[in-house]
Amino acid sequence: MSTELDPLERAALEAFRSGAPVAPWDGVDGGAWTGFGLRCLLEAARVLRAHAGSDARADLKDDGSPVTALERAIEVDVRARLAAFAPAAAFVGEEHGGRLPERGLAVALDPVDGTWGLLSETSTWACVLAVLEDGQPLAGFVANPVTGELAHARRGGAARLLRLSAFGEPARSQTLPTRRGEGGELLVHLHPTRAAEELRTALHAAWRRGEVRVVRSPGGSPAWGLTEAARGHHVYLNAWSREPAEPWDLAAGTLLVRCAGGDVVDAEGAPIDATRHAGPWIAGIGAERLARAVALARGTWPG
């Protein structure tokens, strides 16, 4: 399997390291959005990695979730970069809001998906950016500043995982999935929530019967869970809220899974709408494994 950077990845990484500005979009080259998204998340990941953990301080939002000054600053930075790159494109962000237009281009950003993970110094949080065209995902980017990985995909193309150098080795990139996932053992990643206790019990019963090889629940960023599903090892189950998803929630990760040859489906196995889905969903590579996970979870999702 090749681990060479593709031309867009190489150009984005070289520009990031040199500090070269991103040229404004010409309105034609769709690949330029890949370069834009990579650059935004490389810059954001550098800031987040430098200040994660003990340096980060959080306030609580109205819904009880934490937010840091880092997240607000990154959202302001990406909005400014978008204004220079494609002024006509809309911007919507987790921290400052905005409206996703029905027509045209837009960028949706969650500076930190899984802020409790950032604050507690785990490796399960991520920075997430989606480019949307006419309300549907065009390109998706999910960066994990702790592991130094950045996954990306553009509609109609491959899903890729960029691994940045940490110990002097060259940066590498792979096409996802790294494991195909048809047949064989079923490894399950269950997003932890108190509401999914019946589902957790059913999965552990399946594990005791030998129908499931592994049940894990690391928590953290759903977008990073989707990125892990795109690798092809685990099927990811999430008892998502009954409130519709925001454009920064699922669009990038769902595009990654689908460009890797998998799918993200609802409790009955039907593909979800990544920009407005409400309720449970399951993500994975391999139709047979995905169907097995749907069957195991059926009837156990929280009401």
mmCIF file of C-alpha atoms in Angstrom:
data_model
loop_
_atom_site.group_PDB
_atom_site.id
_atom_site.type_symbol
_atom_site.label_atom_id
_atom_site.label_comp_id
_atom_site.label_asym_id
_atom_site.label_seq_id
_atom_site.Cartn_x
_atom_site.Cartn_y
_atom_site.Cartn_z
ATOM 1 C CA MET A 1 0.000 0.000 0.000
ATOM 2 C CA SER A 2 1.421 3.369 -1.031
ATOM 3 C CA THR A 3 2.168 5.876 1.735
ATOM 4 C CA GLU A 4 3.288 8.706 -0.557
ATOM 5 C CA LEU A 5 1.633 12.109 -0.247
ATOM 6 C CA ASP A 6 -0.510 13.039 -3.224
ATOM 7 C CA PRO A 7 0.209 16.375 -4.980
ATOM 8 C CA LEU A 8 -2.492 18.333 -3.110
ATOM 9 C CA GLU A 9 -1.323 17.013 0.260
ATOM 10 C CA ARG A 10 2.304 17.769 -0.530
ATOM 11 C CA ALA A 11 1.520 21.300 -1.687
ATOM 12 C CA ALA A 12 -0.647 22.027 1.377
ATOM 13 C CA LEU A 13 1.987 20.706 3.777
ATOM 14 C CA GLU A 14 4.787 22.668 2.111
ATOM 15 C CA ALA A 15 2.720 25.875 2.177
ATOM 16 C CA PHE A 16 1.847 25.276 5.843
ATOM 17 C CA ARG A 17 5.496 24.804 6.806
ATOM 18 C CA SER A 18 6.662 27.821 4.845
ATOM 19 C CA GLY A 19 3.774 30.089 5.827
ATOM 20 C CA ALA A 20 2.891 30.816 2.205
ATOM 21 C CA PRO A 21 -0.586 32.313 1.718
ATOM 22 C CA VAL A 22 -3.370 30.357 0.037
ATOM 23 C CA ALA A 23 -4.285 31.810 -3.360
ATOM 24 C CA PRO A 24 -7.924 32.909 -3.755
ATOM 25 C CA TRP A 25 -10.212 30.346 -5.371
ATOM 26 C CA ASP A 26 -10.620 30.756 -9.112
ATOM 27 C CA GLY A 27 -14.214 29.554 -9.023
ATOM 28 C CA VAL A 28 -13.410 26.504 -11.148
ATOM 29 C CA ASP A 29 -10.817 24.226 -9.559
ATOM 30 C CA GLY A 30 -12.656 21.989 -7.070
ATOM 31 C CA GLY A 31 -9.352 20.560 -5.841
ATOM 32 C CA ALA A 32 -8.486 23.959 -4.412
ATOM 33 C CA TRP A 33 -11.042 23.300 -1.664
ATOM 34 C CA THR A 34 -8.958 20.323 -0.570
ATOM 35 C CA GLY A 35 -5.930 22.560 -0.263
ATOM 36 C CA PHE A 36 -7.960 25.151 1.638
ATOM 37 C CA GLY A 37 -9.403 22.626 4.099
ATOM 38 C CA LEU A 38 -6.051 20.959 4.712
ATOM 39 C CA ARG A 39 -4.374 24.303 5.377
ATOM 40 C CA CYS A 40 -7.112 25.434 7.780
ATOM 41 C CA LEU A 41 -6.924 22.253 9.823
ATOM 42 C CA LEU A 42 -3.136 22.113 9.814
ATOM 43 C CA GLU A 43 -3.079 25.635 11.249
ATOM 44 C CA ALA A 44 -5.814 24.841 13.777
ATOM 45 C CA ALA A 45 -4.162 21.591 14.862
ATOM 46 C CA ARG A 46 -0.851 23.365 15.496
ATOM 47 C CA VAL A 47 -2.554 25.851 17.833
ATOM 48 C CA LEU A 48 -4.648 23.209 19.573
ATOM 49 C CA ARG A 49 -1.744 20.817 20.094
ATOM 50 C CA ALA A 50 0.330 23.602 21.634
ATOM 51 C CA HIS A 51 -2.337 24.645 24.133
ATOM 52 C CA ALA A 52 -4.362 21.492 24.871
ATOM 53 C CA GLY A 53 -4.705 20.130 28.378
ATOM 54 C CA SER A 54 -3.419 22.236 31.254
ATOM 55 C CA ASP A 55 -3.213 25.409 29.133
ATOM 56 C CA ALA A 56 -6.880 25.248 28.114
ATOM 57 C CA ARG A 57 -9.555 26.993 30.169
ATOM 58 C CA ALA A 58 -13.265 26.490 29.582
ATOM 59 C CA ASP A 59 -16.538 28.276 30.149
ATOM 60 C CA LEU A 60 -19.888 26.489 30.116
ATOM 61 C CA LYS A 61 -22.400 27.251 27.369
ATOM 62 C CA ASP A 62 -26.137 27.386 27.950
ATOM 63 C CA ASP A 63 -26.472 23.664 27.188
ATOM 64 C CA GLY A 64 -23.847 22.775 29.812
ATOM 65 C CA SER A 65 -21.123 21.876 27.318
ATOM 66 C CA PRO A 66 -17.682 23.481 27.660
ATOM 67 C CA VAL A 67 -16.096 25.959 25.272
ATOM 68 C CA THR A 68 -12.576 27.407 25.316
ATOM 69 C CA ALA A 69 -11.096 30.653 24.062
ATOM 70 C CA LEU A 70 -8.992 28.487 21.725
ATOM 71 C CA GLU A 71 -12.118 27.307 19.919
ATOM 72 C CA ARG A 72 -13.489 30.804 19.513
ATOM 73 C CA ALA A 73 -10.151 32.073 18.193
ATOM 74 C CA ILE A 74 -9.829 29.224 15.674
ATOM 75 C CA GLU A 75 -13.329 29.854 14.383
ATOM 76 C CA VAL A 76 -12.507 33.538 13.854
ATOM 77 C CA ASP A 77 -9.297 32.557 12.040
ATOM 78 C CA VAL A 78 -10.991 30.084 9.673
ATOM 79 C CA ARG A 79 -13.767 32.582 8.916
ATOM 80 C CA ALA A 80 -11.097 35.135 7.935
ATOM 81 C CA ARG A 81 -9.280 32.585 5.775
ATOM 82 C CA LEU A 82 -12.526 31.741 3.991
ATOM 83 C CA ALA A 83 -13.247 35.428 3.357
ATOM 84 C CA ALA A 84 -9.863 35.717 1.607
ATOM 85 C CA PHE A 85 -10.180 32.414 -0.264
ATOM 86 C CA ALA A 86 -13.819 32.478 -1.424
ATOM 87 C CA PRO A 87 -15.656 35.623 -0.261
ATOM 88 C CA ALA A 88 -19.007 34.482 -1.668
ATOM 89 C CA ALA A 89 -19.047 31.281 0.406
ATOM 90 C CA ALA A 90 -21.103 31.237 3.606
ATOM 91 C CA PHE A 91 -19.635 30.281 6.985
ATOM 92 C CA VAL A 92 -21.324 28.485 9.881
ATOM 93 C CA GLY A 93 -19.574 27.583 13.109
ATOM 94 C CA GLU A 94 -20.248 25.721 16.319
ATOM 95 C CA GLU A 95 -19.286 28.721 18.444
ATOM 96 C CA HIS A 96 -20.573 31.745 16.507
ATOM 97 C CA GLY A 97 -23.421 30.253 14.497
ATOM 98 C CA GLY A 98 -24.509 31.195 11.007
ATOM 99 C CA ARG A 99 -27.036 29.854 8.521
ATOM 100 C CA LEU A 100 -26.392 27.113 5.999
ATOM 101 C CA PRO A 101 -27.749 28.301 2.623
ATOM 102 C CA GLU A 102 -29.794 25.969 0.444
ATOM 103 C CA ARG A 103 -27.759 27.007 -2.604
ATOM 104 C CA GLY A 104 -24.111 27.807 -3.128
ATOM 105 C CA LEU A 105 -20.959 26.988 -1.188
ATOM 106 C CA ALA A 106 -20.517 27.056 2.563
ATOM 107 C CA VAL A 107 -17.942 26.018 5.149
ATOM 108 C CA ALA A 108 -19.032 24.503 8.474
ATOM 109 C CA LEU A 109 -16.548 24.266 11.344
ATOM 110 C CA ASP A 110 -16.386 22.708 14.778
ATOM 111 C CA PRO A 111 -13.027 23.864 16.185
ATOM 112 C CA VAL A 112 -13.048 21.122 18.817
ATOM 113 C CA ASP A 113 -15.460 18.213 18.594
ATOM 114 C CA GLY A 114 -15.230 16.591 22.026
ATOM 115 C CA THR A 115 -14.022 19.498 24.180
ATOM 116 C CA TRP A 116 -14.025 17.437 27.376
ATOM 117 C CA GLY A 117 -11.370 15.278 25.706
ATOM 118 C CA LEU A 118 -9.199 18.313 25.027
ATOM 119 C CA LEU A 119 -9.564 19.470 28.631
ATOM 120 C CA SER A 120 -8.761 16.043 30.086
ATOM 121 C CA GLU A 121 -5.804 15.428 27.739
ATOM 122 C CA THR A 122 -7.148 12.353 25.958
ATOM 123 C CA SER A 123 -6.678 11.553 22.258
ATOM 124 C CA THR A 124 -10.363 11.306 21.313
ATOM 125 C CA TRP A 125 -11.155 14.890 20.268
ATOM 126 C CA ALA A 126 -10.857 16.426 16.821
ATOM 127 C CA CYS A 127 -11.090 19.577 14.720
ATOM 128 C CA VAL A 128 -13.733 19.255 11.992
ATOM 129 C CA LEU A 129 -14.386 21.199 8.795
ATOM 130 C CA ALA A 130 -16.909 20.483 6.047
ATOM 131 C CA VAL A 131 -17.328 22.201 2.705
ATOM 132 C CA LEU A 132 -20.931 22.044 1.500
ATOM 133 C CA GLU A 133 -22.397 22.733 -1.921
ATOM 134 C CA ASP A 134 -26.147 23.305 -2.191
ATOM 135 C CA GLY A 135 -26.496 21.973 1.337
ATOM 136 C CA GLN A 136 -24.673 18.659 0.748
ATOM 137 C CA PRO A 137 -21.096 17.633 1.638
ATOM 138 C CA LEU A 138 -18.509 18.441 -1.023
ATOM 139 C CA ALA A 139 -15.355 17.951 1.048
ATOM 140 C CA GLY A 140 -14.658 16.864 4.605
ATOM 141 C CA PHE A 141 -11.681 17.202 6.942
ATOM 142 C CA VAL A 142 -11.134 15.744 10.420
ATOM 143 C CA ALA A 143 -7.856 16.404 12.274
ATOM 144 C CA ASN A 144 -6.657 14.834 15.505
ATOM 145 C CA PRO A 145 -3.977 17.141 16.922
ATOM 146 C CA VAL A 146 -2.860 14.568 19.517
ATOM 147 C CA THR A 147 -2.149 11.740 17.072
ATOM 148 C CA GLY A 148 -0.989 14.041 14.269
ATOM 149 C CA GLU A 149 -3.495 12.596 11.793
ATOM 150 C CA LEU A 150 -5.700 14.456 9.322
ATOM 151 C CA ALA A 151 -8.326 12.598 7.294
ATOM 152 C CA HIS A 152 -9.891 14.196 4.242
ATOM 153 C CA ALA A 153 -12.144 13.380 1.294
ATOM 154 C CA ARG A 154 -13.836 15.150 -1.600
ATOM 155 C CA ARG A 155 -17.086 13.960 -3.145
ATOM 156 C CA GLY A 156 -16.394 11.454 -5.923
ATOM 157 C CA GLY A 157 -12.825 10.853 -4.752
ATOM 158 C CA ALA A 158 -10.949 8.715 -2.267
ATOM 159 C CA ALA A 159 -10.766 9.123 1.494
ATOM 160 C CA ARG A 160 -7.222 9.810 2.619
ATOM 161 C CA LEU A 161 -5.433 9.780 5.984
ATOM 162 C CA LEU A 162 -2.439 12.087 6.336
ATOM 163 C CA ARG A 163 -0.031 11.133 9.120
ATOM 164 C CA LEU A 164 2.267 13.981 10.113
ATOM 165 C CA SER A 165 5.831 13.447 11.255
ATOM 166 C CA ALA A 166 6.322 13.254 15.028
ATOM 167 C CA PHE A 167 9.806 11.729 15.363
ATOM 168 C CA GLY A 168 11.614 12.857 12.247
ATOM 169 C CA GLU A 169 10.101 10.286 9.898
ATOM 170 C CA PRO A 170 8.585 11.619 6.666
ATOM 171 C CA ALA A 171 4.912 12.533 6.578
ATOM 172 C CA ARG A 172 2.820 9.725 5.079
ATOM 173 C CA SER A 173 -0.638 9.360 3.609
ATOM 174 C CA GLN A 174 -2.835 6.343 2.945
ATOM 175 C CA THR A 175 -6.047 5.750 1.076
ATOM 176 C CA LEU A 176 -8.831 4.551 3.361
ATOM 177 C CA PRO A 177 -9.887 1.992 4.331
ATOM 178 C CA THR A 178 -6.742 0.284 5.558
ATOM 179 C CA ARG A 179 -8.884 -2.827 6.208
ATOM 180 C CA ARG A 180 -11.730 -3.839 3.901
ATOM 181 C CA GLY A 181 -14.081 -5.263 6.508
ATOM 182 C CA GLU A 182 -16.165 -7.730 4.493
ATOM 183 C CA GLY A 183 -17.035 -10.780 6.601
ATOM 184 C CA GLY A 184 -14.816 -11.927 9.448
ATOM 185 C CA GLU A 185 -14.789 -10.657 12.996
ATOM 186 C CA LEU A 186 -17.046 -7.807 14.107
ATOM 187 C CA LEU A 187 -15.329 -5.091 16.135
ATOM 188 C CA VAL A 188 -17.756 -2.573 17.629
ATOM 189 C CA HIS A 189 -17.162 0.981 18.784
ATOM 190 C CA LEU A 190 -20.143 2.171 20.869
ATOM 191 C CA HIS A 191 -20.330 5.869 21.658
ATOM 192 C CA PRO A 192 -20.944 6.033 25.422
ATOM 193 C CA THR A 193 -24.175 7.531 26.695
ATOM 194 C CA ARG A 194 -26.355 6.682 29.676
ATOM 195 C CA ALA A 195 -29.349 6.419 27.363
ATOM 196 C CA ALA A 196 -27.801 3.494 25.477
ATOM 197 C CA GLU A 197 -27.530 1.079 28.412
ATOM 198 C CA GLU A 198 -29.820 -1.519 26.786
ATOM 199 C CA LEU A 199 -27.748 -1.372 23.601
ATOM 200 C CA ARG A 200 -24.511 -1.749 25.559
ATOM 201 C CA THR A 201 -25.957 -4.777 27.374
ATOM 202 C CA ALA A 202 -27.006 -6.374 24.078
ATOM 203 C CA LEU A 203 -23.573 -5.851 22.538
ATOM 204 C CA HIS A 204 -21.796 -7.357 25.526
ATOM 205 C CA ALA A 205 -24.165 -10.329 25.409
ATOM 206 C CA ALA A 206 -23.231 -10.758 21.739
ATOM 207 C CA TRP A 207 -19.564 -10.569 22.753
ATOM 208 C CA ARG A 208 -20.062 -13.340 25.316
ATOM 209 C CA ARG A 209 -21.727 -15.473 22.613
ATOM 210 C CA GLY A 210 -18.759 -14.897 20.324
ATOM 211 C CA GLU A 211 -20.754 -12.868 17.772
ATOM 212 C CA VAL A 212 -18.694 -9.737 18.454
ATOM 213 C CA ARG A 213 -14.936 -9.777 18.869
ATOM 214 C CA VAL A 214 -14.499 -6.404 20.619
ATOM 215 C CA VAL A 215 -16.796 -3.824 22.218
ATOM 216 C CA ARG A 216 -15.084 -0.524 22.988
ATOM 217 C CA SER A 217 -16.419 2.855 24.157
ATOM 218 C CA PRO A 218 -13.656 5.486 24.148
ATOM 219 C CA GLY A 219 -16.069 8.398 23.783
ATOM 220 C CA GLY A 220 -14.978 11.822 22.589
ATOM 221 C CA SER A 221 -15.558 13.190 19.096
ATOM 222 C CA PRO A 222 -18.219 11.549 16.906
ATOM 223 C CA ALA A 223 -16.356 12.906 13.871
ATOM 224 C CA TRP A 224 -13.238 11.065 15.015
ATOM 225 C CA GLY A 225 -15.330 7.934 15.585
ATOM 226 C CA LEU A 226 -16.493 8.207 11.972
ATOM 227 C CA THR A 227 -12.873 8.620 10.876
ATOM 228 C CA GLU A 228 -11.971 5.437 12.741
ATOM 229 C CA ALA A 229 -14.879 3.661 11.038
ATOM 230 C CA ALA A 230 -13.445 4.782 7.678
ATOM 231 C CA ARG A 231 -10.248 2.861 8.497
ATOM 232 C CA GLY A 232 -12.323 -0.313 8.170
ATOM 233 C CA HIS A 233 -11.694 -2.028 11.513
ATOM 234 C CA HIS A 234 -14.594 -0.990 13.752
ATOM 235 C CA VAL A 235 -18.280 -0.473 13.136
ATOM 236 C CA TYR A 236 -19.296 2.671 15.021
ATOM 237 C CA LEU A 237 -22.702 2.930 16.758
ATOM 238 C CA ASN A 238 -23.971 6.261 18.067
ATOM 239 C CA ALA A 239 -27.309 6.843 19.841
ATOM 240 C CA TRP A 240 -27.461 10.349 18.399
ATOM 241 C CA SER A 241 -29.813 12.976 19.758
ATOM 242 C CA ARG A 242 -33.372 13.241 18.439
ATOM 243 C CA GLU A 243 -32.452 16.825 17.551
ATOM 244 C CA PRO A 244 -31.291 17.225 13.926
ATOM 245 C CA ALA A 245 -27.551 17.379 13.325
ATOM 246 C CA GLU A 246 -25.898 20.695 12.578
ATOM 247 C CA PRO A 247 -23.833 20.964 9.378
ATOM 248 C CA TRP A 248 -20.551 20.743 11.324
ATOM 249 C CA ASP A 249 -21.587 17.570 13.185
ATOM 250 C CA LEU A 250 -21.717 14.646 10.741
ATOM 251 C CA ALA A 251 -21.093 15.963 7.230
ATOM 252 C CA ALA A 252 -17.296 15.649 7.178
ATOM 253 C CA GLY A 253 -17.102 12.252 8.901
ATOM 254 C CA THR A 254 -19.951 10.748 6.882
ATOM 255 C CA LEU A 255 -18.276 11.823 3.641
ATOM 256 C CA LEU A 256 -15.054 10.152 4.800
ATOM 257 C CA VAL A 257 -16.838 6.861 5.450
ATOM 258 C CA ARG A 258 -18.704 6.935 2.129
ATOM 259 C CA CYS A 259 -15.610 7.878 0.108
ATOM 260 C CA ALA A 260 -13.853 4.947 1.807
ATOM 261 C CA GLY A 261 -16.527 2.646 0.383
ATOM 262 C CA GLY A 262 -18.681 2.329 3.487
ATOM 263 C CA ASP A 263 -21.870 3.952 4.680
ATOM 264 C CA VAL A 264 -23.573 5.645 7.620
ATOM 265 C CA VAL A 265 -27.099 4.328 8.169
ATOM 266 C CA ASP A 266 -29.984 4.801 10.567
ATOM 267 C CA ALA A 267 -31.401 2.225 13.001
ATOM 268 C CA GLU A 268 -33.157 0.422 10.130
ATOM 269 C CA GLY A 269 -30.148 0.392 7.821
ATOM 270 C CA ALA A 270 -31.144 3.272 5.512
ATOM 271 C CA PRO A 271 -28.476 5.852 4.552
ATOM 272 C CA ILE A 272 -28.669 9.051 6.599
ATOM 273 C CA ASP A 273 -28.738 12.660 5.423
ATOM 274 C CA ALA A 274 -25.460 13.870 6.916
ATOM 275 C CA THR A 275 -26.511 17.503 7.325
ATOM 276 C CA ARG A 276 -29.826 17.084 9.154
ATOM 277 C CA HIS A 277 -30.125 13.517 10.492
ATOM 278 C CA ALA A 278 -31.772 12.963 13.869
ATOM 279 C CA GLY A 279 -31.657 9.775 15.943
ATOM 280 C CA PRO A 280 -29.292 6.781 16.067
ATOM 281 C CA TRP A 281 -26.836 5.872 13.326
ATOM 282 C CA ILE A 282 -24.245 3.221 12.515
ATOM 283 C CA ALA A 283 -21.092 3.684 10.407
ATOM 284 C CA GLY A 284 -18.801 1.091 8.907
ATOM 285 C CA ILE A 285 -17.011 -0.460 5.959
ATOM 286 C CA GLY A 286 -18.420 -3.685 4.539
ATOM 287 C CA ALA A 287 -22.117 -4.155 3.858
ATOM 288 C CA GLU A 288 -22.272 -7.528 5.605
ATOM 289 C CA ARG A 289 -20.669 -6.282 8.828
ATOM 290 C CA LEU A 290 -22.807 -3.151 8.794
ATOM 291 C CA ALA A 291 -25.956 -5.268 8.423
ATOM 292 C CA ARG A 292 -24.870 -7.490 11.329
ATOM 293 C CA ALA A 293 -24.415 -4.436 13.544
ATOM 294 C CA VAL A 294 -27.833 -3.066 12.541
ATOM 295 C CA ALA A 295 -29.419 -6.425 13.440
ATOM 296 C CA LEU A 296 -27.649 -6.638 16.805
ATOM 297 C CA ALA A 297 -28.751 -3.105 17.758
ATOM 298 C CA ARG A 298 -32.348 -3.368 16.520
ATOM 299 C CA GLY A 299 -34.883 -2.842 19.297
ATOM 300 C CA THR A 300 -32.289 -1.628 21.821
ATOM 301 C CA TRP A 301 -31.855 2.011 20.811
ATOM 302 C CA PRO A 302 -33.106 4.558 23.375
ATOM 303 C CA GLY A 303 -36.645 5.791 22.651
#
